[in-house]
Coordinates of N, CA and C in Angstrom, one line a residue:
X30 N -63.9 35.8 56.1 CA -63.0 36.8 55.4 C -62.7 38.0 56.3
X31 N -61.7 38.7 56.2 CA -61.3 39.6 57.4 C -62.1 40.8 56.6
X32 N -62.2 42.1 58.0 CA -62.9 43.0 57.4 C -62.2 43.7 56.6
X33 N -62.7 44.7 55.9 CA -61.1 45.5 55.4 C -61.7 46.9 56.1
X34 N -61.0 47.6 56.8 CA -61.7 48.7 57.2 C -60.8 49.9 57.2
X35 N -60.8 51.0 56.8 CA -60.1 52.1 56.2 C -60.2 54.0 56.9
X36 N -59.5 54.2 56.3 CA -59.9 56.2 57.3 C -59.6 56.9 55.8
X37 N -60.7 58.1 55.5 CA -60.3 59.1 55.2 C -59.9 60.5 55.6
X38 N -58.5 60.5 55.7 CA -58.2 61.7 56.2 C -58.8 63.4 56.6
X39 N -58.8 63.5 57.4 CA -59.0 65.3 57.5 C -58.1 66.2 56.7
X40 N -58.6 67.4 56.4 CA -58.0 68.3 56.0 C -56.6 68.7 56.5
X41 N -56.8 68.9 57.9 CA -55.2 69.2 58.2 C -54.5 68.6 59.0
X42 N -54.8 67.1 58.4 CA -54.0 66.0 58.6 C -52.7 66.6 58.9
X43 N -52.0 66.9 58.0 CA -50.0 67.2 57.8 C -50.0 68.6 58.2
X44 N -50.9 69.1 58.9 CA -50.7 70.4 59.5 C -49.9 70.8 60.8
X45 N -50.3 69.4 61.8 CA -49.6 69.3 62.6 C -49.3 67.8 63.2
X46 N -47.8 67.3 63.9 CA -47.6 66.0 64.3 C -47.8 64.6 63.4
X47 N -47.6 65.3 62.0 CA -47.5 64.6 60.9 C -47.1 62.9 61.4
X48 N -45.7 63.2 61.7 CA -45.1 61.8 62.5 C -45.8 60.8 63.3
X49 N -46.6 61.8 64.2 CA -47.3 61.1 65.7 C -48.3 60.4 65.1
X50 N -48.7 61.3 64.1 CA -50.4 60.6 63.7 C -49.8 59.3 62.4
X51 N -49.1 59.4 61.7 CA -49.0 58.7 60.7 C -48.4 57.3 61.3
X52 N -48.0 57.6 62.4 CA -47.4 56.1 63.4 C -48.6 55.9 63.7
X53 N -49.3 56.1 64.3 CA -50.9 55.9 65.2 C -51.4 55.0 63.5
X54 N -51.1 55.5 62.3 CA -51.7 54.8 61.5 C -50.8 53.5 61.3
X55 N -49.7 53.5 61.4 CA -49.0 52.3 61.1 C -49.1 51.1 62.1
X56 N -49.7 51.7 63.2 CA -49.5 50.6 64.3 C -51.0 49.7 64.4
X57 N -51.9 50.3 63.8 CA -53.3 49.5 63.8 C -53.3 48.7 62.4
X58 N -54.3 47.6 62.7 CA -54.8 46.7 61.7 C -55.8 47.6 60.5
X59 N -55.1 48.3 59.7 CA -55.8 49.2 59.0 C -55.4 48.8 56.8
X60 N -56.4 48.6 56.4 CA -56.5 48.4 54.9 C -55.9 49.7 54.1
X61 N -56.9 50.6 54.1 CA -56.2 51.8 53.0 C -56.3 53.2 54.0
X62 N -55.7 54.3 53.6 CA -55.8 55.9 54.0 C -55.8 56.1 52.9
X63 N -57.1 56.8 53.1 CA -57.7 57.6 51.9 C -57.4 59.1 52.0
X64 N -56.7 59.7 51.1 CA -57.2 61.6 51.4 C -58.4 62.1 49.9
X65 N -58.7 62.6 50.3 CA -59.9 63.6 49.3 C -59.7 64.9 48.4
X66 N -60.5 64.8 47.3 CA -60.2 65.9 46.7 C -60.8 67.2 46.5
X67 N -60.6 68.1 47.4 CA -60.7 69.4 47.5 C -60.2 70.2 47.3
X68 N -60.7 71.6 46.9 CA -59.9 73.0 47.0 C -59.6 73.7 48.8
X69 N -61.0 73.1 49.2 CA -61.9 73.9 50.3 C -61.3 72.9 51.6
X70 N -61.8 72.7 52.5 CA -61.5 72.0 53.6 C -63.2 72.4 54.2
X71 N -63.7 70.8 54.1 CA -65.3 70.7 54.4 C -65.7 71.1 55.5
X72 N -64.5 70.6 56.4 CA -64.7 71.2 57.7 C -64.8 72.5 58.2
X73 N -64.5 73.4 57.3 CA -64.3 75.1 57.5 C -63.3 75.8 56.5
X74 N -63.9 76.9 55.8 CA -63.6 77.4 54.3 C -62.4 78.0 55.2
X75 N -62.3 78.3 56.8 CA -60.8 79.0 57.0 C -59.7 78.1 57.7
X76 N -60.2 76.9 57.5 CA -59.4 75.6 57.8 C -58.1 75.5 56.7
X77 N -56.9 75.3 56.9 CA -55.9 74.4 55.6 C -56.5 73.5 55.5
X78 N -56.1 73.2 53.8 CA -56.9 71.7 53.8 C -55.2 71.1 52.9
X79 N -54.8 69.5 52.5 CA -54.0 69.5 52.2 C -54.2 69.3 50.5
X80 N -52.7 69.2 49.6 CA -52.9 69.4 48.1 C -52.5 67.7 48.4
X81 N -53.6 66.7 47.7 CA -53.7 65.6 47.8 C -52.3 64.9 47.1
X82 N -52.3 65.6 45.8 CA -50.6 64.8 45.5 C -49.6 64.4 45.9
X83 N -49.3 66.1 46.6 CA -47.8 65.9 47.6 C -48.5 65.5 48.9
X84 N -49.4 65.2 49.8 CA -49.9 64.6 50.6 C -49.9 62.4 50.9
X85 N -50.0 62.9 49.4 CA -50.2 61.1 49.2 C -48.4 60.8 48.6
X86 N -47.4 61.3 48.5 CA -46.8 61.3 48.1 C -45.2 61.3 49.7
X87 N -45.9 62.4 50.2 CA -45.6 62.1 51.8 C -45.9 61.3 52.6
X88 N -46.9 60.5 52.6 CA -47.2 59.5 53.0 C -46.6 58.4 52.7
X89 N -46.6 58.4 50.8 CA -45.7 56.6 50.2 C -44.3 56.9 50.8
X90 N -43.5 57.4 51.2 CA -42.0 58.1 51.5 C -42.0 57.2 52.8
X91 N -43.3 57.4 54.0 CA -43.0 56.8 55.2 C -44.0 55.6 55.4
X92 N -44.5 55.3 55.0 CA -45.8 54.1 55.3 C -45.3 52.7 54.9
X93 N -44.2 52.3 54.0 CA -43.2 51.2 54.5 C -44.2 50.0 53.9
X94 N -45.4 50.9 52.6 CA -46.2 49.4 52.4 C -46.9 48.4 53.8
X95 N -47.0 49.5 54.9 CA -48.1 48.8 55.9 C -49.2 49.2 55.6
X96 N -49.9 49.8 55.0 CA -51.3 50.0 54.3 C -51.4 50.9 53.3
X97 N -52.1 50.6 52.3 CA -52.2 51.1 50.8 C -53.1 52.6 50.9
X98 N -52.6 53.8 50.0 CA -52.9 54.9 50.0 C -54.3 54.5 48.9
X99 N -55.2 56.1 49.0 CA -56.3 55.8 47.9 C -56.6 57.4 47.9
X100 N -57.7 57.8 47.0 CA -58.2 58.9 46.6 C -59.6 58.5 46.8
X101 N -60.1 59.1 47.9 CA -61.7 59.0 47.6 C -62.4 60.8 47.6
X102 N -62.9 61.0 46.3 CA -62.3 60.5 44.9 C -61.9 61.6 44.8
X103 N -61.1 61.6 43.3 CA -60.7 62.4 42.6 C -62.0 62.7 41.3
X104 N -62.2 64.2 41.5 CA -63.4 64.9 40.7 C -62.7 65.1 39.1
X105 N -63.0 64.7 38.0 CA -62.9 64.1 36.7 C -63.2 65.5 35.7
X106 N -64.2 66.3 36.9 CA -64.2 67.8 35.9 C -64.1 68.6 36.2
X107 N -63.1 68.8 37.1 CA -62.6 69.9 37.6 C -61.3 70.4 37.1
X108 N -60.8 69.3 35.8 CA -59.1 69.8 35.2 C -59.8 69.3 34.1
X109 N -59.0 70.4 33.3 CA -59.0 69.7 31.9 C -58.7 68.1 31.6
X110 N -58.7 67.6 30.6 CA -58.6 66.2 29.9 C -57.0 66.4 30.9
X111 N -56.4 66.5 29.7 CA -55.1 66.5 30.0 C -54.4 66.6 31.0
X112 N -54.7 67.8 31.5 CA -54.5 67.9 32.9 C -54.4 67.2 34.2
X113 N -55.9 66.5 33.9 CA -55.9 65.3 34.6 C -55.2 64.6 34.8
X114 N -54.9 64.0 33.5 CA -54.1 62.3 33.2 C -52.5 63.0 33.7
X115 N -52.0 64.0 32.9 CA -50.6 64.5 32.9 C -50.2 64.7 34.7
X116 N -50.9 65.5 35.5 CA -50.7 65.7 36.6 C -51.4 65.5 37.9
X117 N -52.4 64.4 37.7 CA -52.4 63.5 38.5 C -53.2 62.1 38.3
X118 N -53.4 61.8 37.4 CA -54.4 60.4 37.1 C -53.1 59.2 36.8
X119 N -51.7 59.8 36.1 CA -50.6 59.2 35.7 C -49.9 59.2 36.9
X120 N -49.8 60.0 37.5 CA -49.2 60.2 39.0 C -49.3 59.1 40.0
X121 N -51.0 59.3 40.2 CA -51.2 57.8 41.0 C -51.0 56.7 40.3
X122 N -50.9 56.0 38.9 CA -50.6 54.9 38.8 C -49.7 54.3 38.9
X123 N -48.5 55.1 39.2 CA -47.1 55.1 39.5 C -47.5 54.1 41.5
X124 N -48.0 54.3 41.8 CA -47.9 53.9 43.1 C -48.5 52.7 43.2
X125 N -47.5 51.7 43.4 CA -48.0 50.2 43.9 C -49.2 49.8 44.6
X126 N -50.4 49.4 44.1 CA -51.7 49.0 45.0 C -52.5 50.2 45.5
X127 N -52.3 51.0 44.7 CA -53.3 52.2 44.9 C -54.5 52.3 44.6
X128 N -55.6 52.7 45.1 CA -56.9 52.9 45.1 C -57.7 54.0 44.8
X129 N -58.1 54.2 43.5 CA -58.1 55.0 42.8 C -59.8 55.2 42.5
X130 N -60.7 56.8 43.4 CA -61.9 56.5 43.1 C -61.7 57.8 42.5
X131 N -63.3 57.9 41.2 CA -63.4 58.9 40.4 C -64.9 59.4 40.7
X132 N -65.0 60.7 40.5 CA -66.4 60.9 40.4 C -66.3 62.5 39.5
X133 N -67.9 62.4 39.6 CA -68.0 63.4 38.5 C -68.1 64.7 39.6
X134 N -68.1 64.6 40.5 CA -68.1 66.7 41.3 C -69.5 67.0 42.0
X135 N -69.8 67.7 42.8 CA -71.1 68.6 43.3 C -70.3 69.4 43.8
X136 N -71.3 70.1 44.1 CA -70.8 71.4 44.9 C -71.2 71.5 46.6
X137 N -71.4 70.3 47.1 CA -70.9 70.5 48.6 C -70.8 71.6 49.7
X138 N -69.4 71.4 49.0 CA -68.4 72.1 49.8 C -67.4 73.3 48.8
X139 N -67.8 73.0 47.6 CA -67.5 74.2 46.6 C -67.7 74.3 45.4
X140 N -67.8 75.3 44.8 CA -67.8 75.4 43.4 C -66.6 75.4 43.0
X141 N -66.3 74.1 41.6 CA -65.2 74.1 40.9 C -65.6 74.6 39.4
X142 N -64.5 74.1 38.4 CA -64.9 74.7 37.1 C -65.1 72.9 37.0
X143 N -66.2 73.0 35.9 CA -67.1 72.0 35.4 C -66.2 71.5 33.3
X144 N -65.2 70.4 33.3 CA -64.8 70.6 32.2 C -65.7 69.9 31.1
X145 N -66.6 69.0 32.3 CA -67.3 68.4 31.1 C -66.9 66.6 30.9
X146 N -65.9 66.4 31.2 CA -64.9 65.0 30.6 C -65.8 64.1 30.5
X147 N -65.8 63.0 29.8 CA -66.3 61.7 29.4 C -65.8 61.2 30.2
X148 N -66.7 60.5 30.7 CA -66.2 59.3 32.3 C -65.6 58.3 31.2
X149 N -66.5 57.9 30.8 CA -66.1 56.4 30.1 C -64.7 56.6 29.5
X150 N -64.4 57.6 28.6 CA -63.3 57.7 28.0 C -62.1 57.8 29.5
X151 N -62.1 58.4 30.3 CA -61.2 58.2 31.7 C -61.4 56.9 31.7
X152 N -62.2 56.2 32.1 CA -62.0 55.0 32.6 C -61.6 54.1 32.1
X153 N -61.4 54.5 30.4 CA -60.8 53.0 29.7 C -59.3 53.5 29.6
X154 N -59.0 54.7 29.4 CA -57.8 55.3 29.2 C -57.5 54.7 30.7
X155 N -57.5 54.3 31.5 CA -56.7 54.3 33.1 C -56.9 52.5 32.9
X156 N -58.0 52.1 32.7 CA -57.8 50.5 32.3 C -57.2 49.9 31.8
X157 N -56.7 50.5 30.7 CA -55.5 50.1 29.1 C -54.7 50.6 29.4
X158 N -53.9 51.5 30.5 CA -53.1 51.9 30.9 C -51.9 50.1 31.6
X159 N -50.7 50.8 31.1 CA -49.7 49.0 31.8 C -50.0 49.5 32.9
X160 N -49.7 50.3 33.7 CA -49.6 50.9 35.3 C -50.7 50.1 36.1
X161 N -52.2 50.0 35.2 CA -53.2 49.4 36.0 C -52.8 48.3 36.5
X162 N -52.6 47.5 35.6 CA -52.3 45.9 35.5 C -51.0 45.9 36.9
X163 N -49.9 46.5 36.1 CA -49.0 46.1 36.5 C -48.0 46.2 37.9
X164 N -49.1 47.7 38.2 CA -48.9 48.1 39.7 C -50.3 47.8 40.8
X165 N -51.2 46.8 40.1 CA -52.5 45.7 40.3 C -53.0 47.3 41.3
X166 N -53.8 48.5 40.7 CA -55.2 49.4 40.4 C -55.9 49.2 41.1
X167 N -56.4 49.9 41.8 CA -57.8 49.3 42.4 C -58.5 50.7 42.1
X168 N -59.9 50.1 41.4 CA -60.9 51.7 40.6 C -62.2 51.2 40.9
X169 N -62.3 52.5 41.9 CA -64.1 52.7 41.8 C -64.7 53.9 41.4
X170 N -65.7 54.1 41.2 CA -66.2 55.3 41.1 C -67.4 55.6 42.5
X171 N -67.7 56.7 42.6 CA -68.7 57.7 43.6 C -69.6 57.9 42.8
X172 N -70.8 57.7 43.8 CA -72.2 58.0 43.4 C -73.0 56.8 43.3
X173 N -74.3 57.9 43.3 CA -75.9 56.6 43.6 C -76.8 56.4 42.4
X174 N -76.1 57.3 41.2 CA -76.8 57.5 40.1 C -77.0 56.0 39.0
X175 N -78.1 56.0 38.6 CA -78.4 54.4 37.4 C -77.1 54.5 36.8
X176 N -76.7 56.0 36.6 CA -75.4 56.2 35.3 C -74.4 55.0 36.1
X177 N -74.0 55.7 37.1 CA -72.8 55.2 38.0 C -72.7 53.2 38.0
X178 N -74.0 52.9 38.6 CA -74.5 51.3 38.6 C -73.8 51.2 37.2
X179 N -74.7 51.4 36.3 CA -74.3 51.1 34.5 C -73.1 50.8 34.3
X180 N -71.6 51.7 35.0 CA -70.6 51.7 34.5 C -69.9 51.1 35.5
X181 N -70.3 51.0 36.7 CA -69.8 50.0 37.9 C -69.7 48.5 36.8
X182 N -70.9 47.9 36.8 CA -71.4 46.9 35.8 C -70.5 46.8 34.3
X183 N -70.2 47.7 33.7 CA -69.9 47.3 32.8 C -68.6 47.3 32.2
X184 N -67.8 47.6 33.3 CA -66.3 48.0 33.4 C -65.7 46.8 34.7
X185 N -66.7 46.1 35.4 CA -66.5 45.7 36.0 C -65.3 46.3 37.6
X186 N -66.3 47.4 38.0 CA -65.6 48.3 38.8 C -65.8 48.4 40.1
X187 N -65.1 48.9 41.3 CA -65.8 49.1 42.5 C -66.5 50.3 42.2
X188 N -67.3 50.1 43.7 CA -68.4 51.7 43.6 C -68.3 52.2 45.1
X189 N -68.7 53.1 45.4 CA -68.8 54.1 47.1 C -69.7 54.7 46.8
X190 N -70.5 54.6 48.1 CA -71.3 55.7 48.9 C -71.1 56.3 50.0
X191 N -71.4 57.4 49.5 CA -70.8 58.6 50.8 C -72.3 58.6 51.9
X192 N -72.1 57.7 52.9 CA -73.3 58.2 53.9 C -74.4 57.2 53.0
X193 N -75.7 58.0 52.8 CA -76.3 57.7 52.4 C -77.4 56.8 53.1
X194 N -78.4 56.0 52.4 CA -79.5 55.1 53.0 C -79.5 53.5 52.4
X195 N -80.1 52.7 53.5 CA -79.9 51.1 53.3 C -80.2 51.1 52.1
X196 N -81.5 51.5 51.4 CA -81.7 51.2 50.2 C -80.9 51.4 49.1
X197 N -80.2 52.2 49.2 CA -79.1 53.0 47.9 C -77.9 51.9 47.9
X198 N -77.7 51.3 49.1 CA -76.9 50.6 49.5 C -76.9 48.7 49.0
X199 N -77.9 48.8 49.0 CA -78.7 47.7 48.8 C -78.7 47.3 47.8
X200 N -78.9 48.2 46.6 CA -79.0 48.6 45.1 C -77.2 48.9 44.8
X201 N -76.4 48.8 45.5 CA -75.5 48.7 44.8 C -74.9 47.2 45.0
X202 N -75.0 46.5 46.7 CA -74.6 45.6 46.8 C -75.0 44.4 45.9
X203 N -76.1 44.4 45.6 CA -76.6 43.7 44.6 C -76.3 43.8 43.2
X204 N -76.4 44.7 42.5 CA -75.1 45.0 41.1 C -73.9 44.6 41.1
X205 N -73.4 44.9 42.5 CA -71.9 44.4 42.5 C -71.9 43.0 42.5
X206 N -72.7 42.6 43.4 CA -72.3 40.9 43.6 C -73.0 39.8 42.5
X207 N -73.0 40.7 41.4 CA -73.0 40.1 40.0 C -71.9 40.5 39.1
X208 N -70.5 40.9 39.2 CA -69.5 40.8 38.8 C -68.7 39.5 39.1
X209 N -68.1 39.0 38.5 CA -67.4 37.7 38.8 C -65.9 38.2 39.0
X210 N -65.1 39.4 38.8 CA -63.8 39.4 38.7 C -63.5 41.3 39.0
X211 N -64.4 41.7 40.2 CA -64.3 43.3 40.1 C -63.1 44.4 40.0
X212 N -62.2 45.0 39.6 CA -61.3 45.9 39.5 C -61.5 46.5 40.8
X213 N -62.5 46.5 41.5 CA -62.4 47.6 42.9 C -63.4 46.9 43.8
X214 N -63.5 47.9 44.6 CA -63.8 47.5 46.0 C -65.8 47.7 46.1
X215 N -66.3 47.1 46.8 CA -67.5 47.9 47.2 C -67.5 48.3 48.5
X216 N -67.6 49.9 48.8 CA -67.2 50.8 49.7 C -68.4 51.8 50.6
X217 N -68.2 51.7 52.0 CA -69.0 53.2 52.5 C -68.5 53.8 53.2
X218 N -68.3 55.1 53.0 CA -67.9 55.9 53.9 C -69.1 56.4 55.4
X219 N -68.2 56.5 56.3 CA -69.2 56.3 57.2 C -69.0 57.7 58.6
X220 N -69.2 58.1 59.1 CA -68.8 58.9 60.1 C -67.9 58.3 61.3
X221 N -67.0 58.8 61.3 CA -66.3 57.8 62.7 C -66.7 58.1 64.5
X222 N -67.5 59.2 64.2 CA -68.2 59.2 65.9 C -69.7 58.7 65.8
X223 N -70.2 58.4 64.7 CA -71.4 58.0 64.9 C -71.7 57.1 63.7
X224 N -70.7 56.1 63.6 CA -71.1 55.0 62.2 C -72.3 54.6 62.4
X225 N -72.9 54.2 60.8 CA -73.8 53.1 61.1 C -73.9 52.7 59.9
X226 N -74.1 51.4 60.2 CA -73.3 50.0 59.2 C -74.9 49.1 58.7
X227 N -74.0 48.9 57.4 CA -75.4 48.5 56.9 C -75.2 47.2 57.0
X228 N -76.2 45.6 57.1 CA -75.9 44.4 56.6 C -75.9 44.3 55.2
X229 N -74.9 43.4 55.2 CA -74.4 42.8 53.9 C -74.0 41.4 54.0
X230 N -74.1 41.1 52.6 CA -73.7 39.3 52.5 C -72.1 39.9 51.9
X231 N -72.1 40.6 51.4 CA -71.0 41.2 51.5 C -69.9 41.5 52.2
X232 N -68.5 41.4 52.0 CA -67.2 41.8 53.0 C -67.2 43.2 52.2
X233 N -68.6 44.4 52.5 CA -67.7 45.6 51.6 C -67.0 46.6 52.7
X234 N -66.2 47.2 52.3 CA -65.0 48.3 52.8 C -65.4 49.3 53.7
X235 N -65.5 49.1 54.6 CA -66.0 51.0 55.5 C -64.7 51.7 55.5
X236 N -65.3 52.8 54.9 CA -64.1 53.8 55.6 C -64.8 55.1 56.3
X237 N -63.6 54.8 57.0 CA -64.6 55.9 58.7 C -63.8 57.1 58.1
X238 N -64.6 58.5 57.9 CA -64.5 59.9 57.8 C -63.7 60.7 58.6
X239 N -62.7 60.6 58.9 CA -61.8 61.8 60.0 C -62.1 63.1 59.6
X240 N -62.7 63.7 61.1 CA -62.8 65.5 61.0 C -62.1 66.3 61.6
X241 N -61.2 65.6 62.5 CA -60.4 66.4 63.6 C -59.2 65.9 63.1
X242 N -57.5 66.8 63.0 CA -56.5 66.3 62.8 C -56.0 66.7 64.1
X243 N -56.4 67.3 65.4 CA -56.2 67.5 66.2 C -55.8 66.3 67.2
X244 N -54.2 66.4 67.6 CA -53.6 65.2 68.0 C -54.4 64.1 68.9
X245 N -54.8 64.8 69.8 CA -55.6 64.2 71.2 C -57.0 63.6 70.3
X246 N -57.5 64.1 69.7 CA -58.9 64.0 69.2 C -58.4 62.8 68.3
X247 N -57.5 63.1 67.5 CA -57.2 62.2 66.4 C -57.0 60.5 66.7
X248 N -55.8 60.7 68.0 CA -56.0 59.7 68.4 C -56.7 58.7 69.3
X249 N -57.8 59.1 70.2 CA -59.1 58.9 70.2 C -59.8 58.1 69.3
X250 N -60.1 59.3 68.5 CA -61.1 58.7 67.5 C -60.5 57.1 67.0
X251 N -59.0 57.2 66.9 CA -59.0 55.9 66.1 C -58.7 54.6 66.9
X252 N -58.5 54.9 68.3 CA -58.9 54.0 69.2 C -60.1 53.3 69.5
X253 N -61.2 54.3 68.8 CA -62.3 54.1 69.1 C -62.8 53.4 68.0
X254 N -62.4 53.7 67.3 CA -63.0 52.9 65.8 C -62.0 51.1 65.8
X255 N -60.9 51.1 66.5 CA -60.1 50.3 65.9 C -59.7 49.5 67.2
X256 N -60.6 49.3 68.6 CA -60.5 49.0 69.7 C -60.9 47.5 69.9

């Protein structure tokens, strides 16, 4: 089975050479581009970081359907209910073969406002949605928590880890490969200058972390990953 192997963008990806770099993405053997959801830019609080909507939205404009966009992830309590679904949970389903991860938030890299939302209630509301079906969804959620496994399992969902250890890993691969028909992917994000890859009986998803949108660096790095 081929690998599927993926990038999540840097912060100031569209800052500079938007063009140069988004060709560098169209010319490799590459599955999804992921961007993330931040206020902050992890890389440095005096970095731009970009607003993921119109980011992902500049992207569908030029990417010609040579590799599928995704959110890893979109934080579930950081907007109101409504909020969410109205201006951006409805947004992405509009987009053909999109990859849509959820999680519930930490504070990392910032403090947001905490709304509280019912995962499960998101998750069935985006499942019963036509858009899932019809523009064929791809939904995982983030995190290493029993909660997370529970609803991986019983929504029959993909799941991601960010980094993390074989064992955490281990314990998901195995949950997942007792789904017979999963809605998503099983995923790791990984460092792109210093991966390390876990075994699996598994074909699951790496996606390598971009920290530099700096042209020269940028494209490097994805030579290096994709060589």
């Amino acid at each position: 089975m081929k690998p599927v192997n993926s990038v999540l963008l840097p912060g100031e990806f569209f800052k500079n050479n938007f063009k140069e770099k988004t060709e560098k993405l169209m010319s490799i053997d590459i599955d999804t581009v992921y961007l993330f959801d931040h206020g902050v830019n992890p890389a440095g609080k005096n970095l731009d970081v970009y607003e993921f909507i119109e980011g992902i939205y500049k992207l569908n404009e030029v990417v010609d359907d040579q590799f599928r966009l995704g959110l890893c992830v979109l934080n579930i309590n950081a907007r109101s209910y409504d909020k969410l679904f109205d201006e951006y949970i409805y947004k992405l389903l509009e987009i053909k073969n999109f990859k849509l991860g959820i999680g519930t938030g930490d504070d990392i890299f910032e403090k947001r406002p905490n709304f509280s939302n019912d995962i499960e209630k998101i998750i069935n509301a985006i499942v019963d949605s036509n858009k899932f079906k019809q523009n064929n969804i791809n939904l995982f959620i983030g995190g290493n928590s029993e909660k997370k496994l529970k609803l991986m399992k019983k929504y029959s969902i993909g799941i991601n880890q960010w980094m993390g250890t074989k064992n955490s890993f281990d314990e998901k691969e195995f949950q997942f490969s007792q789904i017979k028909h999963p809605r998503g992917n099983l995923s790791l994000c990984l460092k792109a200058d210093n991966p390390i890859f876990f075994a699996s009986k598994l074909n699951y998803e790496k996606i390598y972390v971009l920290k530099d949108s700096n042209p020269e660096i940028f494209f490097k790095t994805i030579d290096n990953i994709f060589r």
